[in-house]
């Protein structure tokens, strides 16, 4: 991903970016506190306890008032109707991008750690953020704009 991102930046003539290896649980920030963190479709790789630790670590790297923009696959459908919600989402994905993409979605739902919106909000707040905006899409996507208190 780092090579891919570096090539993309180069192709667009963007030179003021550093690409550093590190995970949610391993990256150690050096220097001044950060103004903002953006995380996209990645936090679901961690089970909930470790998501909470990752969010605490992110809060620890930000200055007071710093921003977190977190987007991920997060469930906001009613779990009582989960079979229908999942079937509809997978069929939509298949129509849009074909069978192998739909198979990847099924794999994600079975094996990865996407959590529910209310749990995600609780974890974000317990990490020391105020959630200023939430966008939920299709019962499966969540975007959380947050400010470190
Ligand atoms: C579905 S890809 C999304 C990639 C990219 N953010 C995007 O939106 O196109 C999931 C990403 O999560 C990253 N990832 C998995 N485990 C991680 C961890 N423990 N810490 C940080 N990133 C992780 C993977 O390296 C991968 O780049």
PDB file of N, CA, C and O in Angstrom, residues 55-83:
ATOM      1  N   UNK A  55      -7.896   3.629  19.023  1.00  0.00           N
ATOM      2  CA  UNK A  55      -8.503   4.969  19.120  1.00  0.00           C
ATOM      3  C   UNK A  55      -7.842   5.778  20.230  1.00  0.00           C
ATOM      4  O   UNK A  55      -7.603   6.983  20.080  1.00  0.00           O
ATOM      5  N   UNK A  56      -7.531   5.129  21.345  1.00  0.00           N
ATOM      6  CA  UNK A  56      -6.818   5.829  22.430  1.00  0.00           C
ATOM      7  C   UNK A  56      -5.444   6.282  21.946  1.00  0.00           C
ATOM      8  O   UNK A  56      -4.997   7.393  22.244  1.00  0.00           O
ATOM      9  N   UNK A  57      -4.773   5.413  21.179  1.00  0.00           N
ATOM     10  CA  UNK A  57      -3.446   5.774  20.664  1.00  0.00           C
ATOM     11  C   UNK A  57      -3.559   6.964  19.700  1.00  0.00           C
ATOM     12  O   UNK A  57      -2.737   7.866  19.716  1.00  0.00           O
ATOM     13  N   UNK A  58      -4.602   6.947  18.846  1.00  0.00           N
ATOM     14  CA  UNK A  58      -4.776   8.063  17.898  1.00  0.00           C
ATOM     15  C   UNK A  58      -5.044   9.360  18.663  1.00  0.00           C
ATOM     16  O   UNK A  58      -4.474  10.399  18.338  1.00  0.00           O
ATOM     17  N   UNK A  59      -5.901   9.273  19.693  1.00  0.00           N
ATOM     18  CA  UNK A  59      -6.182  10.478  20.496  1.00  0.00           C
ATOM     19  C   UNK A  59      -4.883  10.997  21.113  1.00  0.00           C
ATOM     20  O   UNK A  59      -4.655  12.215  21.180  1.00  0.00           O
ATOM     21  N   UNK A  60      -4.016  10.070  21.526  1.00  0.00           N
ATOM     22  CA  UNK A  60      -2.747  10.453  22.148  1.00  0.00           C
ATOM     23  C   UNK A  60      -1.790  11.146  21.193  1.00  0.00           C
ATOM     24  O   UNK A  60      -0.891  11.869  21.621  1.00  0.00           O
ATOM     25  N   UNK A  61      -1.961  10.929  19.889  1.00  0.00           N
ATOM     26  CA  UNK A  61      -1.060  11.551  18.903  1.00  0.00           C
ATOM     27  C   UNK A  61      -1.549  12.921  18.454  1.00  0.00           C
ATOM     28  O   UNK A  61      -0.816  13.667  17.816  1.00  0.00           O
ATOM     29  N   UNK A  62      -2.844  13.224  18.727  1.00  0.00           N
ATOM     30  CA  UNK A  62      -3.439  14.483  18.235  1.00  0.00           C
ATOM     31  C   UNK A  62      -3.294  15.596  19.258  1.00  0.00           C
ATOM     32  O   UNK A  62      -3.320  15.360  20.469  1.00  0.00           O
ATOM     33  N   UNK A  63      -3.220  16.833  18.756  1.00  0.00           N
ATOM     34  CA  UNK A  63      -3.275  17.986  19.657  1.00  0.00           C
ATOM     35  C   UNK A  63      -4.719  18.151  20.131  1.00  0.00           C
ATOM     36  O   UNK A  63      -5.643  17.629  19.500  1.00  0.00           O
ATOM     37  N   UNK A  64      -4.917  18.903  21.230  1.00  0.00           N
ATOM     38  CA  UNK A  64      -6.288  19.204  21.667  1.00  0.00           C
ATOM     39  C   UNK A  64      -6.991  19.946  20.539  1.00  0.00           C
ATOM     40  O   UNK A  64      -6.396  20.844  19.926  1.00  0.00           O
ATOM     41  N   UNK A  65      -8.209  19.566  20.217  1.00  0.00           N
ATOM     42  CA  UNK A  65      -8.922  20.186  19.092  1.00  0.00           C
ATOM     43  C   UNK A  65      -8.590  19.545  17.750  1.00  0.00           C
ATOM     44  O   UNK A  65      -9.174  19.904  16.732  1.00  0.00           O
ATOM     45  N   UNK A  66      -7.633  18.614  17.743  1.00  0.00           N
ATOM     46  CA  UNK A  66      -7.261  17.921  16.499  1.00  0.00           C
ATOM     47  C   UNK A  66      -8.413  17.061  15.996  1.00  0.00           C
ATOM     48  O   UNK A  66      -9.327  16.706  16.747  1.00  0.00           O
ATOM     49  N   UNK A  67      -8.378  16.746  14.708  1.00  0.00           N
ATOM     50  CA  UNK A  67      -9.516  16.068  14.066  1.00  0.00           C
ATOM     51  C   UNK A  67      -9.201  14.613  13.740  1.00  0.00           C
ATOM     52  O   UNK A  67      -8.071  14.289  13.336  1.00  0.00           O
ATOM     53  N   UNK A  68     -10.200  13.788  13.883  1.00  0.00           N
ATOM     54  CA  UNK A  68     -10.132  12.405  13.405  1.00  0.00           C
ATOM     55  C   UNK A  68     -11.265  12.210  12.405  1.00  0.00           C
ATOM     56  O   UNK A  68     -12.430  12.492  12.716  1.00  0.00           O
ATOM     57  N   UNK A  69     -10.900  11.761  11.209  1.00  0.00           N
ATOM     58  CA  UNK A  69     -11.898  11.414  10.195  1.00  0.00           C
ATOM     59  C   UNK A  69     -11.791   9.906  10.006  1.00  0.00           C
ATOM     60  O   UNK A  69     -10.786   9.408   9.503  1.00  0.00           O
ATOM     61  N   UNK A  70     -12.805   9.203  10.472  1.00  0.00           N
ATOM     62  CA  UNK A  70     -12.760   7.735  10.483  1.00  0.00           C
ATOM     63  C   UNK A  70     -13.874   7.190   9.603  1.00  0.00           C
ATOM     64  O   UNK A  70     -15.053   7.477   9.833  1.00  0.00           O
ATOM     65  N   UNK A  71     -13.488   6.434   8.588  1.00  0.00           N
ATOM     66  CA  UNK A  71     -14.490   5.820   7.718  1.00  0.00           C
ATOM     67  C   UNK A  71     -14.237   4.323   7.700  1.00  0.00           C
ATOM     68  O   UNK A  71     -13.088   3.885   7.599  1.00  0.00           O
ATOM     69  N   UNK A  72     -15.310   3.561   7.820  1.00  0.00           N
ATOM     70  CA  UNK A  72     -15.096   2.110   7.830  1.00  0.00           C
ATOM     71  C   UNK A  72     -16.397   1.394   7.490  1.00  0.00           C
ATOM     72  O   UNK A  72     -17.454   2.018   7.393  1.00  0.00           O
ATOM     73  N   UNK A  73     -16.269   0.092   7.336  1.00  0.00           N
ATOM     74  CA  UNK A  73     -17.477  -0.722   7.196  1.00  0.00           C
ATOM     75  C   UNK A  73     -17.995  -0.962   8.611  1.00  0.00           C
ATOM     76  O   UNK A  73     -17.331  -1.614   9.428  1.00  0.00           O
ATOM     77  N   UNK A  74     -19.128  -0.337   8.904  1.00  0.00           N
ATOM     78  CA  UNK A  74     -19.731  -0.358  10.243  1.00  0.00           C
ATOM     79  C   UNK A  74     -21.208  -0.675  10.039  1.00  0.00           C
ATOM     80  O   UNK A  74     -21.832  -0.154   9.107  1.00  0.00           O
ATOM     81  N   UNK A  75     -21.774  -1.519  10.899  1.00  0.00           N
ATOM     82  CA  UNK A  75     -23.151  -1.967  10.696  1.00  0.00           C
ATOM     83  C   UNK A  75     -24.144  -1.062  11.422  1.00  0.00           C
ATOM     84  O   UNK A  75     -24.044  -0.880  12.636  1.00  0.00           O
ATOM     85  N   UNK A  76     -25.105  -0.528  10.659  1.00  0.00           N
ATOM     86  CA  UNK A  76     -26.146   0.289  11.287  1.00  0.00           C
ATOM     87  C   UNK A  76     -27.540  -0.251  10.965  1.00  0.00           C
ATOM     88  O   UNK A  76     -28.537   0.370  11.309  1.00  0.00           O
ATOM     89  N   UNK A  77     -27.610  -1.437  10.315  1.00  0.00           N
ATOM     90  CA  UNK A  77     -28.933  -2.054  10.089  1.00  0.00           C
ATOM     91  C   UNK A  77     -29.394  -2.700  11.406  1.00  0.00           C
ATOM     92  O   UNK A  77     -28.581  -2.943  12.314  1.00  0.00           O
ATOM     93  N   UNK A  78     -30.690  -2.987  11.475  1.00  0.00           N
ATOM     94  CA  UNK A  78     -31.237  -3.642  12.662  1.00  0.00           C
ATOM     95  C   UNK A  78     -30.796  -5.117  12.657  1.00  0.00           C
ATOM     96  O   UNK A  78     -31.131  -5.854  11.722  1.00  0.00           O
ATOM     97  N   UNK A  79     -30.051  -5.562  13.679  1.00  0.00           N
ATOM     98  CA  UNK A  79     -29.544  -6.945  13.672  1.00  0.00           C
ATOM     99  C   UNK A  79     -30.661  -7.997  13.605  1.00  0.00           C
ATOM    100  O   UNK A  79     -30.432  -9.118  13.150  1.00  0.00           O
ATOM    101  N   UNK A  80     -31.887  -7.621  14.024  1.00  0.00           N
ATOM    102  CA  UNK A  80     -33.005  -8.579  13.922  1.00  0.00           C
ATOM    103  C   UNK A  80     -33.301  -8.917  12.469  1.00  0.00           C
ATOM    104  O   UNK A  80     -33.847  -9.980  12.184  1.00  0.00           O
ATOM    105  N   UNK A  81     -32.927  -7.998  11.552  1.00  0.00           N
ATOM    106  CA  UNK A  81     -33.167  -8.272  10.128  1.00  0.00           C
ATOM    107  C   UNK A  81     -31.853  -8.469   9.384  1.00  0.00           C
ATOM    108  O   UNK A  81     -31.742  -8.096   8.216  1.00  0.00           O
ATOM    109  N   UNK A  82     -30.882  -9.073  10.059  1.00  0.00           N
ATOM    110  CA  UNK A  82     -29.538  -9.099   9.460  1.00  0.00           C
ATOM    111  C   UNK A  82     -29.459  -9.917   8.174  1.00  0.00           C
ATOM    112  O   UNK A  82     -28.730  -9.561   7.262  1.00  0.00           O
ATOM    113  N   UNK A  83     -30.255 -11.012   8.096  1.00  0.00           N
ATOM    114  CA  UNK A  83     -30.125 -11.861   6.896  1.00  0.00           C
ATOM    115  C   UNK A  83     -30.551 -11.065   5.654  1.00  0.00           C
ATOM    116  O   UNK A  83     -29.864 -11.072   4.636  1.00  0.00           O
TER     117      UNK A  83
END
